[in-house]
CSV table of C-alpha atoms and ligand atoms in Angstrom, one decimal:
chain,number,residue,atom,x,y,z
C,1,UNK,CA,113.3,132.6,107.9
C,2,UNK,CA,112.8,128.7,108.7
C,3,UNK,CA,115.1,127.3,111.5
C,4,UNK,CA,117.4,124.9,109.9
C,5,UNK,CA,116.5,121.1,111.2
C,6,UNK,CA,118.3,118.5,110.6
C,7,UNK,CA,117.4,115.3,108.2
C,8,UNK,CA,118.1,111.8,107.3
C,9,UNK,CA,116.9,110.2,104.5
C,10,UNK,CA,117.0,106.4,104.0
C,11,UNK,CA,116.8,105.1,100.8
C,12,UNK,CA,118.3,108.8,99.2
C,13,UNK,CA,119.3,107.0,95.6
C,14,UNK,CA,115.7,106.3,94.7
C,15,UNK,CA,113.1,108.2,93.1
C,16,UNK,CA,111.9,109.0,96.4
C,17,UNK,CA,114.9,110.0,97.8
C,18,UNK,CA,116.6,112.0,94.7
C,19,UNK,CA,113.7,114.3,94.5
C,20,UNK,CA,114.2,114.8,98.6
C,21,UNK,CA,117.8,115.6,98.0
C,22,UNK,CA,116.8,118.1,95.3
C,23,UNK,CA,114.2,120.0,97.5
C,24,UNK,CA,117.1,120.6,100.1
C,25,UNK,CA,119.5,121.3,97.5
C,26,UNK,CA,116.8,124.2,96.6
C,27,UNK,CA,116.6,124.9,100.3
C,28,UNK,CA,119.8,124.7,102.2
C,29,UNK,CA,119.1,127.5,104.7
C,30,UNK,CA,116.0,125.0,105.8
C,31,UNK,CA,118.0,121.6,106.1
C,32,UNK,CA,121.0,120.2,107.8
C,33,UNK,CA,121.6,116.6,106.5
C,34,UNK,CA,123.1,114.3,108.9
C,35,UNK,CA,122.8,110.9,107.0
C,36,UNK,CA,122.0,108.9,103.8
C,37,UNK,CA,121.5,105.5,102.4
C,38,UNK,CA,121.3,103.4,100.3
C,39,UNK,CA,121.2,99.4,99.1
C,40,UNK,CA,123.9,99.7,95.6
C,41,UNK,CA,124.5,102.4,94.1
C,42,UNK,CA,127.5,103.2,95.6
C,43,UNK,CA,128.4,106.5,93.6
C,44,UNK,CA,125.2,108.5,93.7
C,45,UNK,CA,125.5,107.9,97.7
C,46,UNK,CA,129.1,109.1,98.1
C,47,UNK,CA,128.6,112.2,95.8
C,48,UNK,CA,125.5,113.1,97.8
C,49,UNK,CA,126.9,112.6,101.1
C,50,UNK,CA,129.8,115.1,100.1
C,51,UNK,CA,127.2,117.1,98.0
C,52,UNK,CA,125.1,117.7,100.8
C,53,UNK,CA,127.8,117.5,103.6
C,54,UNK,CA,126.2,114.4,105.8
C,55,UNK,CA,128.6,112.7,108.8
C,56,UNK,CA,127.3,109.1,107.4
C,57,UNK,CA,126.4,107.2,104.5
C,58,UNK,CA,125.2,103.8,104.9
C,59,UNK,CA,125.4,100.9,101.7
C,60,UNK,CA,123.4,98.1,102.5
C,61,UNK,CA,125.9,95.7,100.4
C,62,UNK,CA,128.5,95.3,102.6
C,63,UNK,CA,130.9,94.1,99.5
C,64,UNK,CA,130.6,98.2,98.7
C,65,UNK,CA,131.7,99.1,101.6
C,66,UNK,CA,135.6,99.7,100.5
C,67,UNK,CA,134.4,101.3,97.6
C,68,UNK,CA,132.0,103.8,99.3
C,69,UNK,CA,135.2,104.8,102.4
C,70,UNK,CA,137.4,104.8,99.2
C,71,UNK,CA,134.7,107.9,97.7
C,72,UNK,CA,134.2,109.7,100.9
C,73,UNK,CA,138.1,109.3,102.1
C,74,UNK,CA,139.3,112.7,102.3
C,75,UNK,CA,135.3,114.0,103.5
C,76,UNK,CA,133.9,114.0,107.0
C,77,UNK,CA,131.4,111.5,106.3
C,78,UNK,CA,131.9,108.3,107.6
C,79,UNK,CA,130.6,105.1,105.6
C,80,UNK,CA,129.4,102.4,107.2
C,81,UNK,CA,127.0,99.0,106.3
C,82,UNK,CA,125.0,96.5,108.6
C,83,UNK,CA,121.4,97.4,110.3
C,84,UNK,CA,123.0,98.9,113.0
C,85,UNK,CA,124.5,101.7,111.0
C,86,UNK,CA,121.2,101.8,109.4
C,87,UNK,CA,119.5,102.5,112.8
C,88,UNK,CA,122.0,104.9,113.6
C,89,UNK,CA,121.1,106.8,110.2
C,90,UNK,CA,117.6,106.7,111.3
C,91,UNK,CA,117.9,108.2,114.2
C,92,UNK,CA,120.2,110.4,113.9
C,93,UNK,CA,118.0,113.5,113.2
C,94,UNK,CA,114.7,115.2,114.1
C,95,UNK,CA,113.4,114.4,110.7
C,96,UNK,CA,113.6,111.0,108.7
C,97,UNK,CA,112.6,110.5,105.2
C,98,UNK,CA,111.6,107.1,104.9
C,99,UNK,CA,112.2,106.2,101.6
C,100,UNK,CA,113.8,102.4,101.2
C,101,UNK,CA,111.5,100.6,99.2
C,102,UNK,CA,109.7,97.4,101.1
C,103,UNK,CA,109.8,95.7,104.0
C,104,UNK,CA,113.6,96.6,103.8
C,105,UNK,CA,112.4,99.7,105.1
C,106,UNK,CA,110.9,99.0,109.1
C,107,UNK,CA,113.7,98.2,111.0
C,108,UNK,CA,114.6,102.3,110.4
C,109,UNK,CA,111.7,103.3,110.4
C,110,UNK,CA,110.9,101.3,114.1
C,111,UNK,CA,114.3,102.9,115.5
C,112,UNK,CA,113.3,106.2,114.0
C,113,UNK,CA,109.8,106.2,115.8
C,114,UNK,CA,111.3,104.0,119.0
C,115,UNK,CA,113.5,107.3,119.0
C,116,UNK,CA,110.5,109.6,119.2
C,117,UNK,CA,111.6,111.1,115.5
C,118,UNK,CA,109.3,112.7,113.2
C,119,UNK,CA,109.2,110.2,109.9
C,120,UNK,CA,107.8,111.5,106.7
C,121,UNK,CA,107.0,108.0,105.4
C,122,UNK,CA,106.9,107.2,101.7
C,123,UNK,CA,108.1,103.3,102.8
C,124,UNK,CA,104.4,102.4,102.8
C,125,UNK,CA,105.2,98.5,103.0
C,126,UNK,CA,106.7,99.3,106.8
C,127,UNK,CA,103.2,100.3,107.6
C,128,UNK,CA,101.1,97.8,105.7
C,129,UNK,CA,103.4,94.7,106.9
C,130,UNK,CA,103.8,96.1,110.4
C,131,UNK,CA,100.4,98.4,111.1
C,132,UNK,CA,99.7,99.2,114.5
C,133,UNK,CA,102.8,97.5,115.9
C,134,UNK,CA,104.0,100.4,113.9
C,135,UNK,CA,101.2,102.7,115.4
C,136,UNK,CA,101.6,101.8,118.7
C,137,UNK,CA,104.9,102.4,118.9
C,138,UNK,CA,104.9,106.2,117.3
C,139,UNK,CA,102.0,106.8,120.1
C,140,UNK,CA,103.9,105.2,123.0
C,141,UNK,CA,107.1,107.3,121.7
C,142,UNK,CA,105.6,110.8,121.3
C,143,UNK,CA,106.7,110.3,117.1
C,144,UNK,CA,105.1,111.9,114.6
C,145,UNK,CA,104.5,110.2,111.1
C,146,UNK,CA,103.9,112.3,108.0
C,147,UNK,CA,102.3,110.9,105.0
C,148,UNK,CA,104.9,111.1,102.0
C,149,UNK,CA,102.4,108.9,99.9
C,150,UNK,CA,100.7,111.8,97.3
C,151,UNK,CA,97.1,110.7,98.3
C,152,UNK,CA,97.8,110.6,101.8
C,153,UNK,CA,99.4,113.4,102.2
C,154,UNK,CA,96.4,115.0,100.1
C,155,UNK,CA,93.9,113.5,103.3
C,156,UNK,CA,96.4,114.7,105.9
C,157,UNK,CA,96.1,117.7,104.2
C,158,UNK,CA,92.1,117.6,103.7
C,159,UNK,CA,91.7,116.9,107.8
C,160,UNK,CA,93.5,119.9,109.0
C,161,UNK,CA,91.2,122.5,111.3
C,162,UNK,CA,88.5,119.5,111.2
C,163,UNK,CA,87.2,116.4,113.9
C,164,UNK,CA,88.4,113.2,113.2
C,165,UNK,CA,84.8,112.4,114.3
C,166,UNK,CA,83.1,114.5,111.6
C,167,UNK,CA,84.6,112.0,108.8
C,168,UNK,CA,82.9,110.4,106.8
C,169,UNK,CA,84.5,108.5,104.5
C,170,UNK,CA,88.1,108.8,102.6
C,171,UNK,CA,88.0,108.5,98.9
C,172,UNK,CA,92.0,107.1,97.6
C,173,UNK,CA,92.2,108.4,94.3
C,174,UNK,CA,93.9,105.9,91.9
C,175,UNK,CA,95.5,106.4,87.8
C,176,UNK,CA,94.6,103.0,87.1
C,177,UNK,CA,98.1,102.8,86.1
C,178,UNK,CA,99.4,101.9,82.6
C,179,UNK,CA,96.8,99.0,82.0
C,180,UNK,CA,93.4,100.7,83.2
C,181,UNK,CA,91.6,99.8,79.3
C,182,UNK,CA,93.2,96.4,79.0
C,183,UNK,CA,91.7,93.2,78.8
C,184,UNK,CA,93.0,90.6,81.4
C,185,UNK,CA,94.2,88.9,78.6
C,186,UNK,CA,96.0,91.4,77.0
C,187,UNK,CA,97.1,92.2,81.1
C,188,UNK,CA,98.5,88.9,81.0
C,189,UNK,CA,101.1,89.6,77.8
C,190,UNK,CA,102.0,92.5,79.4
C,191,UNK,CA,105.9,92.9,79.7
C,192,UNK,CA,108.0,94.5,82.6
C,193,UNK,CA,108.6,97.7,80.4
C,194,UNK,CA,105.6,98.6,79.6
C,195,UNK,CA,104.7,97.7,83.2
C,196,UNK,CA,106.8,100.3,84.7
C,197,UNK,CA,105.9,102.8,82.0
C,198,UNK,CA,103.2,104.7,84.0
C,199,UNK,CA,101.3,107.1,82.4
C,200,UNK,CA,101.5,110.2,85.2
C,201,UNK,CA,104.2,109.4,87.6
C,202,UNK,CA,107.8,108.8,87.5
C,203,UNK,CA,108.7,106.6,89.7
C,204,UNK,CA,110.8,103.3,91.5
C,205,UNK,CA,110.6,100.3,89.7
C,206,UNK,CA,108.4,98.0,92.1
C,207,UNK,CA,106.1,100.4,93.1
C,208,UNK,CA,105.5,101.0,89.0
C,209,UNK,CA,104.7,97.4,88.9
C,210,UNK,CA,102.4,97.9,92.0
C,211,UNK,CA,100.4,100.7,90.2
C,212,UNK,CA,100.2,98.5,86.8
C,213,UNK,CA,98.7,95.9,88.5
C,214,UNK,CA,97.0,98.2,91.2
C,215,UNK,CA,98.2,96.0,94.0
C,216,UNK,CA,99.7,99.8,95.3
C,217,UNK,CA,96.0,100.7,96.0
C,218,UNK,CA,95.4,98.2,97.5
C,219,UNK,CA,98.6,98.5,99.5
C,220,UNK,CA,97.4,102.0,100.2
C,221,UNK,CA,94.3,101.2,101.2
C,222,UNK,CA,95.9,99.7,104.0
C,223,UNK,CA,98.2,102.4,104.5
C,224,UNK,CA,95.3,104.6,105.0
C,225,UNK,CA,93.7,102.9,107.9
C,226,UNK,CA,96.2,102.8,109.9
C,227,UNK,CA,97.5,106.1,108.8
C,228,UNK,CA,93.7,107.3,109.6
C,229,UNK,CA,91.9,104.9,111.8
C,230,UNK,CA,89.1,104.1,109.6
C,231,UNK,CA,88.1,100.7,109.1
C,232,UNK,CA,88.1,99.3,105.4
C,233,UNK,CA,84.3,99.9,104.6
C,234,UNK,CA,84.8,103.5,104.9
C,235,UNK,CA,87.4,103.9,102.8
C,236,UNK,CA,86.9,104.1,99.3
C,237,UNK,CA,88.9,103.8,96.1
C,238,UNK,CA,87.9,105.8,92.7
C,239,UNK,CA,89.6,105.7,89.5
C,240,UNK,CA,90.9,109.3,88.5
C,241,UNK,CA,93.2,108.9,85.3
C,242,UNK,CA,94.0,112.5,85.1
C,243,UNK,CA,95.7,112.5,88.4
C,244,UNK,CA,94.7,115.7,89.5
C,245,UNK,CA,92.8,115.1,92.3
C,246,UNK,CA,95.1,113.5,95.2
C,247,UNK,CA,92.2,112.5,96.9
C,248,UNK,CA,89.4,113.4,99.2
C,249,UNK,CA,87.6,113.3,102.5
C,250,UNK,CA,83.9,113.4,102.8
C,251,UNK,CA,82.7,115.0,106.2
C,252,UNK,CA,79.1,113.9,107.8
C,253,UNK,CA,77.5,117.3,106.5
C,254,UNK,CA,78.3,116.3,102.6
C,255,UNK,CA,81.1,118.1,102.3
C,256,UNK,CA,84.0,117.0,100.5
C,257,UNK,CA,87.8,118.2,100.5
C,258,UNK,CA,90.1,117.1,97.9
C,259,UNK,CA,93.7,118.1,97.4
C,260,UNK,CA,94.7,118.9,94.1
C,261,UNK,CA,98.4,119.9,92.3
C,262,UNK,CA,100.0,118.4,89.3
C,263,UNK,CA,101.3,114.7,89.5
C,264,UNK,CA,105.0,115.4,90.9
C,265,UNK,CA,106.3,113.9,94.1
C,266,UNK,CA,108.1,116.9,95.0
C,267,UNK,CA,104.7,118.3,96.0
C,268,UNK,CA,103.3,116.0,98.8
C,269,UNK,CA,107.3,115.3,100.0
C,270,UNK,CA,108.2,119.2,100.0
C,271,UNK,CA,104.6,119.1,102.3
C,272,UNK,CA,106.1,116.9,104.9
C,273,UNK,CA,109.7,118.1,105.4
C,274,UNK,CA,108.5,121.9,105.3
C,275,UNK,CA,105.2,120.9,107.8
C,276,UNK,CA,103.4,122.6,109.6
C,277,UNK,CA,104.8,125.2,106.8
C,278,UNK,CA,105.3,125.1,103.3
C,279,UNK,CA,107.9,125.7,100.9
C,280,UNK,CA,108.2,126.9,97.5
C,281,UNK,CA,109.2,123.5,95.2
C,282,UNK,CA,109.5,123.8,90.9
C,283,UNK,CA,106.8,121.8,90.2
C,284,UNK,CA,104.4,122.5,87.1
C,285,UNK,CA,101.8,124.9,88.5
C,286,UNK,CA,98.3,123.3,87.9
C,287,UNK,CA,96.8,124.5,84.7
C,288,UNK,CA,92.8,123.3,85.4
C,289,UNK,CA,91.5,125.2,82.2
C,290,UNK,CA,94.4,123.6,80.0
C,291,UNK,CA,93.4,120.2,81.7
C,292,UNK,CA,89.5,120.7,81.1
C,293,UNK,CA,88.7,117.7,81.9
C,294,UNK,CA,88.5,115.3,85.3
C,295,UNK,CA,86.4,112.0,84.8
C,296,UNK,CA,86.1,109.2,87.5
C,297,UNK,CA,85.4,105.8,87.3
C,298,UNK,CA,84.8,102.6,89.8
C,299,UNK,CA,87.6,100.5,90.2
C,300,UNK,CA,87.2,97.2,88.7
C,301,UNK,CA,88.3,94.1,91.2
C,302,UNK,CA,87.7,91.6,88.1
C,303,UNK,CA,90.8,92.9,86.1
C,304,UNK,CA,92.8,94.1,89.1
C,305,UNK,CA,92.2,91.3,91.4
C,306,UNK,CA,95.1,92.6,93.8
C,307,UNK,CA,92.4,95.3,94.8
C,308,UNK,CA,90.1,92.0,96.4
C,309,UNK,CA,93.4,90.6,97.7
C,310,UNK,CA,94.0,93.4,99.5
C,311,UNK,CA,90.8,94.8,100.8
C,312,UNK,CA,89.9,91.0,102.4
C,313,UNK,CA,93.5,90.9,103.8
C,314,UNK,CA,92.7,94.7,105.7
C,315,UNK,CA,89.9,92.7,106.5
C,316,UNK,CA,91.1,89.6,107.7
C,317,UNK,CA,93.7,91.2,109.7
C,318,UNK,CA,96.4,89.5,112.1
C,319,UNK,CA,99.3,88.0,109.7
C,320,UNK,CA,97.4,88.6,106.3
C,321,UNK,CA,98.3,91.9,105.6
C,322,UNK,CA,102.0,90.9,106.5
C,323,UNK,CA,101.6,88.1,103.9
C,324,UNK,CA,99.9,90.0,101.1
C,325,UNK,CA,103.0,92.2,101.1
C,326,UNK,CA,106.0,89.8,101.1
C,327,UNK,CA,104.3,87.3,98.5
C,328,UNK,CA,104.0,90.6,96.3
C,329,UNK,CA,107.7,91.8,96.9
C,330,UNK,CA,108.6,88.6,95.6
C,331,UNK,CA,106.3,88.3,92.8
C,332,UNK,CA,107.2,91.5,91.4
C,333,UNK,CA,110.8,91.0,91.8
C,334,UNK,CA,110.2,87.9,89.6
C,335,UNK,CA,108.3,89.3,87.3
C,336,UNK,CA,110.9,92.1,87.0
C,337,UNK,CA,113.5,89.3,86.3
C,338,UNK,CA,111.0,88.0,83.5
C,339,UNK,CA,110.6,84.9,85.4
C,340,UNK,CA,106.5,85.0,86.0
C,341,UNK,CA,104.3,86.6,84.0
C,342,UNK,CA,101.9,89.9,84.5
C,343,UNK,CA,99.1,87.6,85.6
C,344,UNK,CA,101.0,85.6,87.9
C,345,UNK,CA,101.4,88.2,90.2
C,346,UNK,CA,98.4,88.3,92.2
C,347,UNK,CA,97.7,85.0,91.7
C,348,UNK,CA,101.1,83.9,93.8
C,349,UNK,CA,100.0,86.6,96.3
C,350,UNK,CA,96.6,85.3,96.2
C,351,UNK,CA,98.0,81.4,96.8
C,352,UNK,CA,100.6,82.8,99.5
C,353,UNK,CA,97.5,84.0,101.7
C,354,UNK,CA,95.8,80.7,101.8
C,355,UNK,CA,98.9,79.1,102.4
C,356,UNK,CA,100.7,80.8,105.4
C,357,UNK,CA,98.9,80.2,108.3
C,358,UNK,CA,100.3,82.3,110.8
C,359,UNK,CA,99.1,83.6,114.2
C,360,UNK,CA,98.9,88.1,114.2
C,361,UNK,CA,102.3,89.4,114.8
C,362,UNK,CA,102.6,91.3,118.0
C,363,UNK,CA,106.5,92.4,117.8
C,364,UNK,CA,108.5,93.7,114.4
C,365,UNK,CA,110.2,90.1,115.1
C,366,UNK,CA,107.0,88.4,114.3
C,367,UNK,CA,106.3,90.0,111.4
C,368,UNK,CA,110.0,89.6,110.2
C,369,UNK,CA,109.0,86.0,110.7
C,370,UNK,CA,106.2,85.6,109.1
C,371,UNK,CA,107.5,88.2,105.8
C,372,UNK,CA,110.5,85.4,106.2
C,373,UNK,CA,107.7,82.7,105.5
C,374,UNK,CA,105.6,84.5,102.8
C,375,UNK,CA,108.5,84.8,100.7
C,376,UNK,CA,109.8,81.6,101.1
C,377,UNK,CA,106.4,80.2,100.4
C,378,UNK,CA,106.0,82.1,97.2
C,379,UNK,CA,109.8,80.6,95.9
C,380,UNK,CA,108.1,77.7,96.4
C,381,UNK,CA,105.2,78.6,94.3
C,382,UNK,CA,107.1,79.6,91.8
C,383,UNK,CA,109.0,76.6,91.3
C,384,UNK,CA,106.1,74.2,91.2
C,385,UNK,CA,104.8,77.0,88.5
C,386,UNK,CA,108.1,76.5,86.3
C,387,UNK,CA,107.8,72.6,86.5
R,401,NDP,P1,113.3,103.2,94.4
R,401,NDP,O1,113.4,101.8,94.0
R,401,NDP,O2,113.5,104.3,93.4
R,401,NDP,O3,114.4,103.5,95.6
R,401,NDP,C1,114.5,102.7,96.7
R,401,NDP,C2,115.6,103.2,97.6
R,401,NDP,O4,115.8,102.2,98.7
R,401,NDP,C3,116.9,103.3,96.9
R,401,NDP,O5,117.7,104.3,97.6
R,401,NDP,C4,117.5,101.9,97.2
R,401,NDP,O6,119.0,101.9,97.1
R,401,NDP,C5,117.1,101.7,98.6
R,401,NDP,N1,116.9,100.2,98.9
R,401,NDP,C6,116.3,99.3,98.1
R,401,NDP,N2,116.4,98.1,98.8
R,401,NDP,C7,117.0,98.3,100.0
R,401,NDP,C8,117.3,97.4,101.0
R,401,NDP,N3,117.1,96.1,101.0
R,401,NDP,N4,118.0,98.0,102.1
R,401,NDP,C9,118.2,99.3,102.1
R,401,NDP,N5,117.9,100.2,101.2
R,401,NDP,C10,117.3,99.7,100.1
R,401,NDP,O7,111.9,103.4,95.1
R,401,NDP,P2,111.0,104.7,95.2
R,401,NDP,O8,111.8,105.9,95.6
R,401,NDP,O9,110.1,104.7,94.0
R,401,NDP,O10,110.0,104.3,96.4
R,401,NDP,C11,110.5,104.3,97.8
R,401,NDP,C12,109.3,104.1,98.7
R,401,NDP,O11,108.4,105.2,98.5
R,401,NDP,C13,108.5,102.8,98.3
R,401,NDP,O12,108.0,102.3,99.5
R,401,NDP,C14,107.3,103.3,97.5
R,401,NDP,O13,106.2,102.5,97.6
R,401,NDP,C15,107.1,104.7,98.1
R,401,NDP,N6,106.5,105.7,97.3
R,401,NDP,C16,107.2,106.1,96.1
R,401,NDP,C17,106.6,107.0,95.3
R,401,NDP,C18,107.3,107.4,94.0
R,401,NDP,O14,106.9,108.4,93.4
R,401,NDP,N7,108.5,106.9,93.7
R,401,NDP,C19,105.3,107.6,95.5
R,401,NDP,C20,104.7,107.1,96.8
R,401,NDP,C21,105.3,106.2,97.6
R,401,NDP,P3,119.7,101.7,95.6
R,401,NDP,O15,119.3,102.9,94.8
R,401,NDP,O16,121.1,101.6,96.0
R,401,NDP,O17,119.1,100.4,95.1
R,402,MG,MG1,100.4,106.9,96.2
């Protein structure tokens, strides 16, 4: 029987997070939850607090606060707001499931590492705004990260019993998302709900957007290399619509490992919070003779020009990856609100890199700075664009 560890999980009202709080709910004897968060909703936080018996919740809107003591009074869970209480969350157990959405997300996730914690990260904007700041720091603290993010957790899972040296190349896996056979002008019609309406996965809101317009590749691309240490030319990106495949590592003899399951998060986080063993999760068992069929094609960086964006700012390096993600937090938020359209996306992100000139962060305060100056750069943007 598994030793019972104990578990935070930051953002624990997303999509993320609700399917974490189900896998422990499925596994009790395995988890001892010692904190949640999370930035509104105010209710699903207090019931899971008391549901699964945490000593803190933490809202990020501090006008919630009266409401969320008001829900836990009478509990032994203790509510709190500000980023110190969200720190404290973070490291207040062995394991931390990172799942805050955006650079929202690093200030935890830093404490977390700085603490020396073991983070299974699905908050892959902390690592592409931050990278080996982020790195670095996990190294110097004896941390462990564990890819949450289903196709890197399928590499972490294809490099197991093998030499980092023998790697050849990585091979992301992508959907395509919702938009994969549409023109670029049809693209630019397209509307936030049938932006979020992906065809495999079920998931946040942003990060929907980020797979329509396949800026989440992109974003994962990044994720990978530092995840991986691989530079950019050796890591590929194929287009997989089925979804099957997770994705794959090619080893210097021709070999190639892929991880495979059925398209459900619960897999690849159920992977990190049981590692180095496995538990049992209800996901749909894959059914390859009922699928039949697996077909691949190449990317294309005409239509999905936040695939360019983001290769030449891994590329680039210092402050552009940093930019590329705050213009596009912004972007999609906006296009969320209906205030851009589709097509405007990438090309605010795309404006936002030639126009922040800033020197490579060294410190999580630098590249609080220089997020701080993407974004406002890209409201800027946006107004000349609605003049
Ligand atoms: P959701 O939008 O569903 O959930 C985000 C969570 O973060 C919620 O708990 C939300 O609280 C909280 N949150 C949002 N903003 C803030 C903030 N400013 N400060 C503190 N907490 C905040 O996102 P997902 O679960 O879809 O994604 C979470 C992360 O995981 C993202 O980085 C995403 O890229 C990554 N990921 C997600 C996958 C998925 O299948 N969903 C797959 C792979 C990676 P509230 O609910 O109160 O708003
Ligand atoms: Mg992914």
């Amino acid at each position: 029987m598994a030793v019972s560890r104990t578990l935070a999980i930051l953002g624990a009202t997303g999509s993320v997070g609700t399917s974490t709080l189900d896998l422990v709910a499925l596994h009790p004897e395995r988890f001892d939850v010692t904190a949640l968060t999370a930035a509104t909703q105010v209710d699903a936080l207090a019931d899971a607090a008391i549901r699964t018996g945490a000593k803190l919740a933490v809202i990020d809107d501090e006008t919630l606060l009266p409401r969320l003591r008001e829900r836990l009074a009478g509990s032994n869970c203790r509510a709190a707001t500000g980023r110190a209480a969200l720190s404290e969350a973070a490291t207040s157990a062995d394991l931390v499931m990172a799942a805050i959405v955006g650079c929202a997300g690093l200030e935890p996730v830093m404490a977390a590492l700085a603490a020396g914690r073991t983070v299974a990260l699905a908050n892959k904007e902390s690592l592409v705004t931050a990278g080996a700041i982020m790195t670095d720091a996990a190294t110097r603290c004896g941390a462990t990260i564990l890819p949450v993010d289903s196709e890197h957790n399928a590499i972490f899972q294809c490099l197991v019993g093998n030499r980092s040296q023998d790697v050849a190349k990585l091979v992301l896996t992508a959907s395509g998302g919702p938009f994969r056979q549409k023109s670029l002008a049809e693209m630019r019609a397209m509307t936030p709900e049938q932006a979020v309406a992906h065809p495999n996965w079920s998931m946040g809101a942003k990060i929907s957007v980020d797979s329509a317009t396949m800026m989440n590749k992109g974003l994962e691309l990044i994720e990978a290399h530092h995840l991986f240490a691989l530079p950019p030319e050796r890591i590929d990106i194929l287009i997989h619509p089925q979804s099957v495949i997770h994705s794959m590592v090619e080893y210097v003899d021709g070999s190639v490992l892929a991880q495979l399951g059925s398209p459900d998060m619960r897999i690849p986080i159920a992977h990190a919070l049981a590692w180095p063993e496995r538990m049992a999760t209800p996901a749909a068992r894959l059914d390859l003779a009922s699928i039949a069929t697996l077909t691949f094609e190449q990317p294309d960086s005409e239509r999905f020009p936040a695939l360019r964006l983001a290769r030449s700012a891994l590329e680039e390096g210092g402050a552009a990856p940093t930019v590329l993600n705050a213009a596009n937090e912004i972007a999609v938020a906006a296009f969320l609100a209906r205030r851009i359209g589709f097509g405007d996306i990438a090309a605010l992100v795309e404006r936002a890199l030639g126009a922040v000139g800033a020197p490579p962060p060294r410190s999580v305060a630098d590249v609080l700075d220089i997020d701080r100056e993407a974004r406002d750069t890209v409201r800027q943007l946006m107004i000349s664009l609605a003049a």
